mmCIF file of C-alpha atoms in Angstrom:
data_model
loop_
_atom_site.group_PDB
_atom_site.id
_atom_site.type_symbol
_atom_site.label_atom_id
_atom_site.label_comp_id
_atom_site.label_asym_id
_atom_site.label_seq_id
_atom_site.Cartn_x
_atom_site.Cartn_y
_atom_site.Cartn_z
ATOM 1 C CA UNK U 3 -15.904 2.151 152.861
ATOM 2 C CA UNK U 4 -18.031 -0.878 152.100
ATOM 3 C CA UNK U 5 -21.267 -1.127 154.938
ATOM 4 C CA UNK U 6 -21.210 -4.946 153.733
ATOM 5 C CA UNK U 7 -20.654 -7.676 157.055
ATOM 6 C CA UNK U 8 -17.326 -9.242 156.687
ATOM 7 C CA UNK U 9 -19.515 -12.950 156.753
ATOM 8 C CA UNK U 10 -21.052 -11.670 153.558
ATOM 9 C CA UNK U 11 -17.795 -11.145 151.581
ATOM 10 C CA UNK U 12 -15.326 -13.510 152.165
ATOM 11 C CA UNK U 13 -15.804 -17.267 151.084
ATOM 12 C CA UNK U 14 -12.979 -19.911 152.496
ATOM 13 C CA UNK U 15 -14.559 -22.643 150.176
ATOM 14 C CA UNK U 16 -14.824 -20.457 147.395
ATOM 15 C CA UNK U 17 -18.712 -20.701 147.152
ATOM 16 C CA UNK U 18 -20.408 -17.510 147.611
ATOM 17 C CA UNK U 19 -21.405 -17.014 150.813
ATOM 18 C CA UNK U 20 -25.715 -16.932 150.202
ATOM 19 C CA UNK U 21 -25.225 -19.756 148.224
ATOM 20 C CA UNK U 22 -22.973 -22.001 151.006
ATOM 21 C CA UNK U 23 -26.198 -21.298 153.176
ATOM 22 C CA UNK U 24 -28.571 -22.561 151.233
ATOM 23 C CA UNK U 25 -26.804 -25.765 150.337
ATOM 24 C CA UNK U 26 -26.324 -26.102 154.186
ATOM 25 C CA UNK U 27 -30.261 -24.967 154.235
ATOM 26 C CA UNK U 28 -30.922 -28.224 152.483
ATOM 27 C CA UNK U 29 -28.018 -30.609 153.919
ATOM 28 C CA UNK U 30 -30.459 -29.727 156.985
ATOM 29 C CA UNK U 31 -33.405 -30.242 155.322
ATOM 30 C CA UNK U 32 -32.132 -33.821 154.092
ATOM 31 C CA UNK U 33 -32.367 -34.785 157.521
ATOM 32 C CA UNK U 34 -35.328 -33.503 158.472
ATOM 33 C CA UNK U 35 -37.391 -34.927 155.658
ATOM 34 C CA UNK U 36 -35.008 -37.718 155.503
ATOM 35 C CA UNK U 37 -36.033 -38.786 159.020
ATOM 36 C CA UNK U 38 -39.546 -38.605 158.675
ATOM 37 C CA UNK U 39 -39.658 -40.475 155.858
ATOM 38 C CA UNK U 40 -37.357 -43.239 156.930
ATOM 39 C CA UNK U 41 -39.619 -43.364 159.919
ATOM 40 C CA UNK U 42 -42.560 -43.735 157.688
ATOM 41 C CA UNK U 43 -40.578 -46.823 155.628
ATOM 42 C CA UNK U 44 -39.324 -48.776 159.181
ATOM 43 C CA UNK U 45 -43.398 -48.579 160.174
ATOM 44 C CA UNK U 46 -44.605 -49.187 157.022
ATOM 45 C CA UNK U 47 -42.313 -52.296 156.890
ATOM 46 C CA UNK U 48 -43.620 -53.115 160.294
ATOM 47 C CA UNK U 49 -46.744 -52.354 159.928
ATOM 48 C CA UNK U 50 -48.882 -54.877 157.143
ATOM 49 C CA UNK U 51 -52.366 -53.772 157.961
ATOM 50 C CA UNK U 52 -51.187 -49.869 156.183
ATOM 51 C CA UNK U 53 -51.144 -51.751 152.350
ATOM 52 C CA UNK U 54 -55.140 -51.688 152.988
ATOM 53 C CA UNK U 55 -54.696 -47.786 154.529
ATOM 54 C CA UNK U 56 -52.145 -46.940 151.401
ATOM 55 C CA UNK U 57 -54.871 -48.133 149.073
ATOM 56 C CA UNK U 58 -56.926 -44.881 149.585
ATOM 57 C CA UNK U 59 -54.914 -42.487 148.489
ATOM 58 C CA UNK U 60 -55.256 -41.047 144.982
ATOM 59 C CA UNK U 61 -52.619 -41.393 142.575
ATOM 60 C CA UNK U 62 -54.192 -39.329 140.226
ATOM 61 C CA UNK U 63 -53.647 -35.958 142.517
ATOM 62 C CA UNK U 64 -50.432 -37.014 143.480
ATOM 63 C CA UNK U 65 -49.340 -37.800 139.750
ATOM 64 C CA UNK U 66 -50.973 -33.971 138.846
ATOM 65 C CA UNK U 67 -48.901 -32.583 141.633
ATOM 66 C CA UNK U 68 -45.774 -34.187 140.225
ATOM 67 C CA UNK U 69 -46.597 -33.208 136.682
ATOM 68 C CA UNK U 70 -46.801 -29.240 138.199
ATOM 69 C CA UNK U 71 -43.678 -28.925 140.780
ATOM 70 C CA UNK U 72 -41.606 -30.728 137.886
ATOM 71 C CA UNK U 73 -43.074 -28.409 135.372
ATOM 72 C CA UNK U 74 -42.301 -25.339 138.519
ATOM 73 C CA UNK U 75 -38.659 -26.615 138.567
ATOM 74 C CA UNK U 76 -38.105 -25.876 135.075
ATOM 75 C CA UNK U 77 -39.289 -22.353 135.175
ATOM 76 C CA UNK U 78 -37.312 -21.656 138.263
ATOM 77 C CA UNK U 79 -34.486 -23.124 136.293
ATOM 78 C CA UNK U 80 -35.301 -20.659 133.586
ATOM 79 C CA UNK U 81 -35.474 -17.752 135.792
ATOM 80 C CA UNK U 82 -31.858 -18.740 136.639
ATOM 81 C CA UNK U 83 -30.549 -18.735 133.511
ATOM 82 C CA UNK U 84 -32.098 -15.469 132.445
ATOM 83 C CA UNK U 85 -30.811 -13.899 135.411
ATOM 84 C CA UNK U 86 -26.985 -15.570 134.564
ATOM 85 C CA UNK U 87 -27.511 -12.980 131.705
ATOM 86 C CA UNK U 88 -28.729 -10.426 133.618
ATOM 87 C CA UNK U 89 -32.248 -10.239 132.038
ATOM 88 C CA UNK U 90 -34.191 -9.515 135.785
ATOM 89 C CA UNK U 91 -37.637 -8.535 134.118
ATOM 90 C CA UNK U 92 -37.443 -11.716 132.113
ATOM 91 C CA UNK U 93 -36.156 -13.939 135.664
ATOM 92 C CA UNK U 94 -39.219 -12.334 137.464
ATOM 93 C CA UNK U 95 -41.693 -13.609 135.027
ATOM 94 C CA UNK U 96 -40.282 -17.112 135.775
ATOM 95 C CA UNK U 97 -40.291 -17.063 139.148
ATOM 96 C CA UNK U 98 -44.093 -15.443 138.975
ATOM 97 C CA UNK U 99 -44.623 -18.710 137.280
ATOM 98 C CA UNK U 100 -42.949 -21.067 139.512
ATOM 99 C CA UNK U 101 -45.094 -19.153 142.408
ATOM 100 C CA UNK U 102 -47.952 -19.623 140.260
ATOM 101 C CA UNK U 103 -46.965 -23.862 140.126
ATOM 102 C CA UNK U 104 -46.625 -23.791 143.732
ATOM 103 C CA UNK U 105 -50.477 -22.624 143.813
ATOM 104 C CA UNK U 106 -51.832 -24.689 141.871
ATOM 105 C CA UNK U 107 -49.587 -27.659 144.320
ATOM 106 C CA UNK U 108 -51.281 -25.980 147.270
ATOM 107 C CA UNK U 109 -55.163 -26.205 145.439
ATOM 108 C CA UNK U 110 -55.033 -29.664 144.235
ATOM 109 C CA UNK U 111 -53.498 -30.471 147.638
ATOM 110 C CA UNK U 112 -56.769 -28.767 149.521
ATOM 111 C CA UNK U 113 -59.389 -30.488 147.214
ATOM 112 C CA UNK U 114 -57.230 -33.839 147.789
ATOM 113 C CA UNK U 115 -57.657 -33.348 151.462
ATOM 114 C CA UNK U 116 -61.059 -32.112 151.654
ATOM 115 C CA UNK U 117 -61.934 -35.366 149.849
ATOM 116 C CA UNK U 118 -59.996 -37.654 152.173
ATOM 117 C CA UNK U 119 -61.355 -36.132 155.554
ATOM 118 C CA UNK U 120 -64.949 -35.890 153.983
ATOM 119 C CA UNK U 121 -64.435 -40.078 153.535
ATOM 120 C CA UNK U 122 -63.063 -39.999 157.450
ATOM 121 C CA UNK U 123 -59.218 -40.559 156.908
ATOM 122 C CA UNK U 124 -58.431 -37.825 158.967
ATOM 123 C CA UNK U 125 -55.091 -37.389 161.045
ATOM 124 C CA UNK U 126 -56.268 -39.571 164.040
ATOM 125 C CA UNK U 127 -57.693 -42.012 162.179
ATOM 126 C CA UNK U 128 -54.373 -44.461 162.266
ATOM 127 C CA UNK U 129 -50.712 -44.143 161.834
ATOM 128 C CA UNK U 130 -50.626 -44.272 158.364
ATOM 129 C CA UNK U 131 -52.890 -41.073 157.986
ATOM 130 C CA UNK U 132 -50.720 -39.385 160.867
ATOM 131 C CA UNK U 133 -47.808 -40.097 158.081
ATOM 132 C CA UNK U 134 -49.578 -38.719 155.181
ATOM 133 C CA UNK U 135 -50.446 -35.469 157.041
ATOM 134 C CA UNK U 136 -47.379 -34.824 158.673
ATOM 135 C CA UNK U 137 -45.280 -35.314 155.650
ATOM 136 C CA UNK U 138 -47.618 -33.987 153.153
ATOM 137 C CA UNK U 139 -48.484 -31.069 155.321
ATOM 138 C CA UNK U 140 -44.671 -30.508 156.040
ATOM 139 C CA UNK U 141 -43.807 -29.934 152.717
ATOM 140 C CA UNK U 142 -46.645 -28.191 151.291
ATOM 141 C CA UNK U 143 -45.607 -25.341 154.538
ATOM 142 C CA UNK U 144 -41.913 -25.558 152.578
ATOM 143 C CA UNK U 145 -44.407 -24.826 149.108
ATOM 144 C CA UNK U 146 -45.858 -21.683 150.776
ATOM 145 C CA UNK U 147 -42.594 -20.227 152.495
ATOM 146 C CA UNK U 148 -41.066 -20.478 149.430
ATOM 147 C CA UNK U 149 -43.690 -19.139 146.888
ATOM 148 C CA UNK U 150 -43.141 -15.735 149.331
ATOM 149 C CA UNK U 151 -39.571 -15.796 149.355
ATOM 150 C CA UNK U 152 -40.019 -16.178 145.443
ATOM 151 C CA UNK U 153 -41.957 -12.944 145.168
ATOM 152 C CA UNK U 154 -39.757 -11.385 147.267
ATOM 153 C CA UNK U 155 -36.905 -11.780 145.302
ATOM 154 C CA UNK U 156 -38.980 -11.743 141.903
ATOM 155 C CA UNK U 157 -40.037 -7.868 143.072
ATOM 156 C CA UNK U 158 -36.263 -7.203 143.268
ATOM 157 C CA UNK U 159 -35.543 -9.016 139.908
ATOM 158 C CA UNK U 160 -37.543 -7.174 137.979
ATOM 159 C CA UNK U 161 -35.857 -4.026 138.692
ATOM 160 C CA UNK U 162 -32.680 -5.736 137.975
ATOM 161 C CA UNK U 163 -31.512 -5.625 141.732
ATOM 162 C CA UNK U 164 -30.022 -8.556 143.513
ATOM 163 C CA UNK U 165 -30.086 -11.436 140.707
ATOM 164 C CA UNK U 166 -27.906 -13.527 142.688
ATOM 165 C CA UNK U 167 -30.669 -14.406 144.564
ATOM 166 C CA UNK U 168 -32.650 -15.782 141.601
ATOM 167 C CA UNK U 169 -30.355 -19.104 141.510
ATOM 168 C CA UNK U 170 -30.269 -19.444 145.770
ATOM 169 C CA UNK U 171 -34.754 -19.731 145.661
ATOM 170 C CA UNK U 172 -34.377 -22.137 142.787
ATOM 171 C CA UNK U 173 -31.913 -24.083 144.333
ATOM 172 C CA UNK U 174 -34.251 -24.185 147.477
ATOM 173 C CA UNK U 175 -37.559 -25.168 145.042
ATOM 174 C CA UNK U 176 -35.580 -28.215 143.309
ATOM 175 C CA UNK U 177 -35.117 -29.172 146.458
ATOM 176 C CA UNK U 178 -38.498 -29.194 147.412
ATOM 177 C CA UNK U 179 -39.451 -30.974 144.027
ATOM 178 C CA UNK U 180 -37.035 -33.575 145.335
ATOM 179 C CA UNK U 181 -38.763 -33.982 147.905
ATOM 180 C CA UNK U 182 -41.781 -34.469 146.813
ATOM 181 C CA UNK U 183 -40.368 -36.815 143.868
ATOM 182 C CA UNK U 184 -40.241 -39.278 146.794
ATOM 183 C CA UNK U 185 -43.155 -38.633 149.141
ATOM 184 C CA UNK U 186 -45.111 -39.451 145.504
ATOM 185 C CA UNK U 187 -43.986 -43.344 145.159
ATOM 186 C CA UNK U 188 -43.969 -43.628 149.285
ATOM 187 C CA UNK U 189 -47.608 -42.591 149.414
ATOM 188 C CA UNK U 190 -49.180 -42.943 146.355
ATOM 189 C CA UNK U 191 -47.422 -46.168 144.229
ATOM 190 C CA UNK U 192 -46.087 -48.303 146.627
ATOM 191 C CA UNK U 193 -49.290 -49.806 148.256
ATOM 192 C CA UNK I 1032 -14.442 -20.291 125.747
ATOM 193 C CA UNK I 1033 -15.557 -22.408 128.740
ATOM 194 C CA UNK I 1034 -17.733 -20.191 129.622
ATOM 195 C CA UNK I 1035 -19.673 -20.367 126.404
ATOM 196 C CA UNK I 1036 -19.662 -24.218 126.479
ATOM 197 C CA UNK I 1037 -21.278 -24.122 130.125
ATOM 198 C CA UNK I 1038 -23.812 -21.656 128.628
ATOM 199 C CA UNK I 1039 -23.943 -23.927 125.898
ATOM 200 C CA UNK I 1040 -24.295 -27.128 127.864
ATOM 201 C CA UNK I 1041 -27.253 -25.329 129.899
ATOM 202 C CA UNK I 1042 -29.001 -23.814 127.643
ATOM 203 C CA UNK I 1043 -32.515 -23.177 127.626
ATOM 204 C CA UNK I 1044 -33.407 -26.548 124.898
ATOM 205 C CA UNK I 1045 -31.311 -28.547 127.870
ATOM 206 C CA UNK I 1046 -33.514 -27.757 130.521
ATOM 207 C CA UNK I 1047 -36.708 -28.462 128.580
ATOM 208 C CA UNK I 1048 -35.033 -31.673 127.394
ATOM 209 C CA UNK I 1049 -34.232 -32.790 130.867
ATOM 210 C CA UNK I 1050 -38.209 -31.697 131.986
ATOM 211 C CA UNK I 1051 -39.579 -33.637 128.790
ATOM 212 C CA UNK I 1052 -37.475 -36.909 130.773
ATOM 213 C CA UNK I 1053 -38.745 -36.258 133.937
ATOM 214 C CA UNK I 1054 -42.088 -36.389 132.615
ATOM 215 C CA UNK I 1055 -41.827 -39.395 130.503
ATOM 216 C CA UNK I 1056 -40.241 -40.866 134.234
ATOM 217 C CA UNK I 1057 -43.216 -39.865 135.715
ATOM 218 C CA UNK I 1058 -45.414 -41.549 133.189
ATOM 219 C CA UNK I 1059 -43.859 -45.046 133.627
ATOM 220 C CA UNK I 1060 -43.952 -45.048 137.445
ATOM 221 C CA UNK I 1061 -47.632 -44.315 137.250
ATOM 222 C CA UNK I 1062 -48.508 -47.093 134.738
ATOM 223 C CA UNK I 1063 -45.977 -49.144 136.905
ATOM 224 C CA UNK I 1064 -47.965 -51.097 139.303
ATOM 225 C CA UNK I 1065 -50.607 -50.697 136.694
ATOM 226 C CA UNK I 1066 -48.807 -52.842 133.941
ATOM 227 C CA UNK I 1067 -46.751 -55.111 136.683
ATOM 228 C CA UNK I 1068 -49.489 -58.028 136.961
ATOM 229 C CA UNK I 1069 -49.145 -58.071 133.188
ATOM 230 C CA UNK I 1070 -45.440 -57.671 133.318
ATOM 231 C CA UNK I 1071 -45.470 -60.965 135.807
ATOM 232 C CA UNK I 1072 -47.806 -62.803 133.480
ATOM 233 C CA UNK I 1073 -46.166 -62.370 130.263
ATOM 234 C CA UNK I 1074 -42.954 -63.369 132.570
ATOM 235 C CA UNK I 1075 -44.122 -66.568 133.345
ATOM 236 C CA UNK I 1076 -45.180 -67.495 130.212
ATOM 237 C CA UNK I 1077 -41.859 -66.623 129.027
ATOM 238 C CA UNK I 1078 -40.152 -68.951 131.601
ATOM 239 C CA UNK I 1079 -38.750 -65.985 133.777
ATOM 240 C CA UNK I 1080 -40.978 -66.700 136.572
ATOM 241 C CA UNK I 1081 -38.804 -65.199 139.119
ATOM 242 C CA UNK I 1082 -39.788 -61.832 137.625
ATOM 243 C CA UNK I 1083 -42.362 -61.015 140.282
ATOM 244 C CA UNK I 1084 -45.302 -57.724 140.030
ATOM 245 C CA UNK I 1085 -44.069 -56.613 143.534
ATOM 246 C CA UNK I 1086 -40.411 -56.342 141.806
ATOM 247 C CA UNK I 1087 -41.296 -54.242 138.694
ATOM 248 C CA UNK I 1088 -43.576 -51.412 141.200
ATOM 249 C CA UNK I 1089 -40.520 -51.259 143.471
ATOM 250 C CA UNK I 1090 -38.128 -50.537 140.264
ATOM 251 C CA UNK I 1091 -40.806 -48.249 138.346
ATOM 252 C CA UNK I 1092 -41.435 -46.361 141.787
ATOM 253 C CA UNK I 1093 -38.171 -46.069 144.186
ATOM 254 C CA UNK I 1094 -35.575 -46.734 141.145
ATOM 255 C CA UNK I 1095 -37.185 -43.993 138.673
ATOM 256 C CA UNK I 1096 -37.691 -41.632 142.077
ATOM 257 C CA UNK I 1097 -34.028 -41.857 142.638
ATOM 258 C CA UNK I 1098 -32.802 -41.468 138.907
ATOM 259 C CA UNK I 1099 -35.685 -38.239 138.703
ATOM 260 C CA UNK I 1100 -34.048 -36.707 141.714
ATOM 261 C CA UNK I 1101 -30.501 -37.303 140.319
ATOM 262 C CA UNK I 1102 -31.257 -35.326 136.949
ATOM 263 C CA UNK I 1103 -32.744 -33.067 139.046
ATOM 264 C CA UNK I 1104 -30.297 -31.957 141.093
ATOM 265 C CA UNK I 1105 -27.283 -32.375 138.384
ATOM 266 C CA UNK I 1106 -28.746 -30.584 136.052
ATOM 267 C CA UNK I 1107 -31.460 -27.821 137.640
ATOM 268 C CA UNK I 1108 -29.455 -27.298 140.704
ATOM 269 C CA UNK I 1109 -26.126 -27.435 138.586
ATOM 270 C CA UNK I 1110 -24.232 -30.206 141.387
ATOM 271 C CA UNK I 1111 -22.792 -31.257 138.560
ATOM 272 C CA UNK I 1112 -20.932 -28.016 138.244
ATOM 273 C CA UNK I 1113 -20.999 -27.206 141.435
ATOM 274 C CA UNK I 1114 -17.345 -27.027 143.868
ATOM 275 C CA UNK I 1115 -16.932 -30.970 145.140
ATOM 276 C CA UNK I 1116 -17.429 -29.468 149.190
ATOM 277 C CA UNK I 1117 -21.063 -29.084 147.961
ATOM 278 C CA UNK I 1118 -21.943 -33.226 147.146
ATOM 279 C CA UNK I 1119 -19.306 -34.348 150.005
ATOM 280 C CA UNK I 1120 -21.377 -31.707 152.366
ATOM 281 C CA UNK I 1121 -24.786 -33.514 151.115
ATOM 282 C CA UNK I 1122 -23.001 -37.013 151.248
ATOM 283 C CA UNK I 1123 -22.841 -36.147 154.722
ATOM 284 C CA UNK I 1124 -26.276 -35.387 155.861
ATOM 285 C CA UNK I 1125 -27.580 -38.298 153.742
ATOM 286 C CA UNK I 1126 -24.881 -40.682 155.882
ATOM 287 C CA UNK I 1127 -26.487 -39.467 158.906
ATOM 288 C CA UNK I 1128 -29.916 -40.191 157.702
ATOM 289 C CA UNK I 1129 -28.674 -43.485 156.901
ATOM 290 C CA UNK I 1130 -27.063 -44.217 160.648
ATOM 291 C CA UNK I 1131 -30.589 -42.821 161.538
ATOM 292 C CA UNK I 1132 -32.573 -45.863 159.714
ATOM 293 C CA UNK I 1133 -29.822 -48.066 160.562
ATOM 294 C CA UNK I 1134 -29.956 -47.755 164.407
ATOM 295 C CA UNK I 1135 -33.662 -47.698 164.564
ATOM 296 C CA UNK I 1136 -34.993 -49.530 162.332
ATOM 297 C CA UNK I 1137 -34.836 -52.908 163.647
ATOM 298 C CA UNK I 1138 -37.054 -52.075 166.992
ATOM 299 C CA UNK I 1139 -39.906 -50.462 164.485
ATOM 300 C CA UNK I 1140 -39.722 -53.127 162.048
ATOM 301 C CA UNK I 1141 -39.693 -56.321 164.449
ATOM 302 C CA UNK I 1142 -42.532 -56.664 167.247
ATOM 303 C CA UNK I 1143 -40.281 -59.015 169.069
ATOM 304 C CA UNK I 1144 -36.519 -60.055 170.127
ATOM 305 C CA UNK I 1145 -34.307 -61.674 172.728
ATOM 306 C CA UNK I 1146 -36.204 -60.712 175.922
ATOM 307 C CA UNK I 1147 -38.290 -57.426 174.649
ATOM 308 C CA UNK I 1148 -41.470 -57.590 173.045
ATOM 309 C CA UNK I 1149 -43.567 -54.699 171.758
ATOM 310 C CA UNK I 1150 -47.175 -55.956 172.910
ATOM 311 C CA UNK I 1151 -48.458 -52.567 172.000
ATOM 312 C CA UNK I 1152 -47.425 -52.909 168.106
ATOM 313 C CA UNK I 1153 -48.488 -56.957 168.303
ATOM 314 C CA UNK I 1154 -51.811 -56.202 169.374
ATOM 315 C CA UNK I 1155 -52.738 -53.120 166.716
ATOM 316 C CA UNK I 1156 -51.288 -55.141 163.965
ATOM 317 C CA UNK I 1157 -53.508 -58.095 164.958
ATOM 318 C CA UNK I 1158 -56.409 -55.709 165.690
ATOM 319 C CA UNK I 1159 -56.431 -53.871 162.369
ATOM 320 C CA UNK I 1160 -55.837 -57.007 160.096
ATOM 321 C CA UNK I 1161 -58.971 -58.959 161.673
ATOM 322 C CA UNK I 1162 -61.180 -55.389 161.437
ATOM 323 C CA UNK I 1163 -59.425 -55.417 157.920
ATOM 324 C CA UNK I 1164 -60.689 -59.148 157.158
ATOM 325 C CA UNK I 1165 -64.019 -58.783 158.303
ATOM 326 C CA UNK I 1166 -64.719 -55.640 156.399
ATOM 327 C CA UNK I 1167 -63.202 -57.454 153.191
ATOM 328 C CA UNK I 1168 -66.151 -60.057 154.311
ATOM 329 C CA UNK I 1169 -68.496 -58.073 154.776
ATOM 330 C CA UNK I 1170 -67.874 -56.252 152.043
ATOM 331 C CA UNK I 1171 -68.586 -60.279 150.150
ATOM 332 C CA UNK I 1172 -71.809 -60.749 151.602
ATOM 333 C CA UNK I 1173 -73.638 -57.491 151.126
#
């Protein structure tokens, strides 16, 4: 007798049932991130005096951040597909090395920071800043939460146990890259 | 046999193919609003003076953020082989967002309208461009 839940077996849409909840995971996400940064364009619009706040950002970090979660996506992809052939040692070493992109996100992101508050722009210092933070800060939490999840399932990988998994995290991280794929141009190009 | 031509469609060379794009994406919308005062120079000596710098950072920015997205999400998150109730479920939440900017929009972006006025906006907006201006002049004298 199978010690499964009934909610993880069947599948009315014929999408397995993990994978439906991620993809509704990030139909919720798309709002969330999607509302914040529509907020940010209607104020930015409204707002003229933020072109000379924009200015001070560094497109240099946020063109190096880029470069990594795009470069992060393509390992989680690879973890994927060498889990599709049910190599798990081979999809853990991926995923180690999307978690280790996701660091390196996190690091440039603190020494980008520490920079920017050291020169005063700090998260009271005007709406535009309160923008940056907020949005910046709200996806480099999504970074972190899933670099974990990542290990998690990159511990189970490797002894070949639950490789299903492997695709629903990297469907999660693309996500994330997509994300961040239009935070760059919103706070770091268009000025 | 399908099977082996997804495999074969996805295979490892595809995804580094589609990264090596992304990258080269990433390039030009950095050198974007770099090379756009150029762009609208060479333009106007060209006789296409409606090409404007302002037009070439929105395309190199927004337009290569949305195309980078879509070969992300076709071809890492597979929605290109993914069941339709997946992109009609997205479609969804991105209608929503839409309604969102839609409904709202117009009392953020405007200060003012038939009998309401945001005085709070109107004032910071003046505020910050004079502090802006005299910095700029200050910034010319010293």
């Amino acid at each position: 007798m199978s010690t499964r839940p009934i909610a993880t077996t069947r599948s009315a849409t014929g999408i397995p049932t993990g994978k439906l909840a991620v993809w509704w995971v990030v139909g919720s996400e798309i709002v969330i991130f999607g509302g914040l940064l529509a907020s940010y364009v209607m104020h930015r619009l409204g707002h003229p005096e933020w072109a000379e706040y924009a200015s001070h950002t560094n497109p240099w970090f946020g063109g190096i951040n880029t470069f990594v979660l795009l470069t992060s996506s393509l390992s989680a992809v690879l973890a994927h597909h060498a889990a599709e052939h049910g190599d798990g040692k081979k999809a853990a070493k991926w995923l180690v090395g999307t978690c280790f992109g996701g660091l390196i996100f996190i690091c440039v992101k603190a020494v980008e920071w520490t920079i920017e508050i050291q020169h005063g722009y700090t998260i009271t210092a005007n709406g535009f800043w309160q923008f940056y933070y907020t949005a910046a800060g709200l996806h480099a939490m999504h970074v972190i939460a899933g670099c974990v999840i990542m290990l998690i399932i990159a511990n189970d990988a490797r002894k070949g146990l639950e490789l299903h998994r492997v695709e629903l995290i990297g469907i999660y991280w693309h996500f994330v890259d997509i994300v961040w794929i239009f935070l760059f141009p919103l706070l770091y190009i268009a000025k | 046999m399908a099977e082996h031509e997804e495999h074969a469609e996805h295979g490892q060379s595809h995804y580094v193919r589609i990264w090596g794009i992304l990258l080269v994406l990433l390039t030009v919308s950095i050198l974007g609003p770099v090379l756009a005062p150029h762009i609208e120079e060479a333009a106007a000596g060209v006789g296409a003076a409606f090409v404007k710098g302002w037009m070439i950072t929105l395309l190199t920015a927004f337009g290569i953020a949305i195309y980078k997205a879509y070969l992300v999400a076709a071809n890492f998150m597979h929605l290109n082989i993914e069941k339709r109730y997946i992109s009609y479920l997205l479609a969804t939440f991105l209608t929503l967002m839409v309604l969102f900017f839609a409904g709202t929009s117009p009392d953020v972006m405007k200060h003012k309208g038939q009998n309401w006025e945001n005085v709070a906006a109107e004032a910071e907006v003046d505020r910050a461009l004079k502090s802006q201006e005299s910095d700029s002049h200050g910034g010319e004298h010293n």
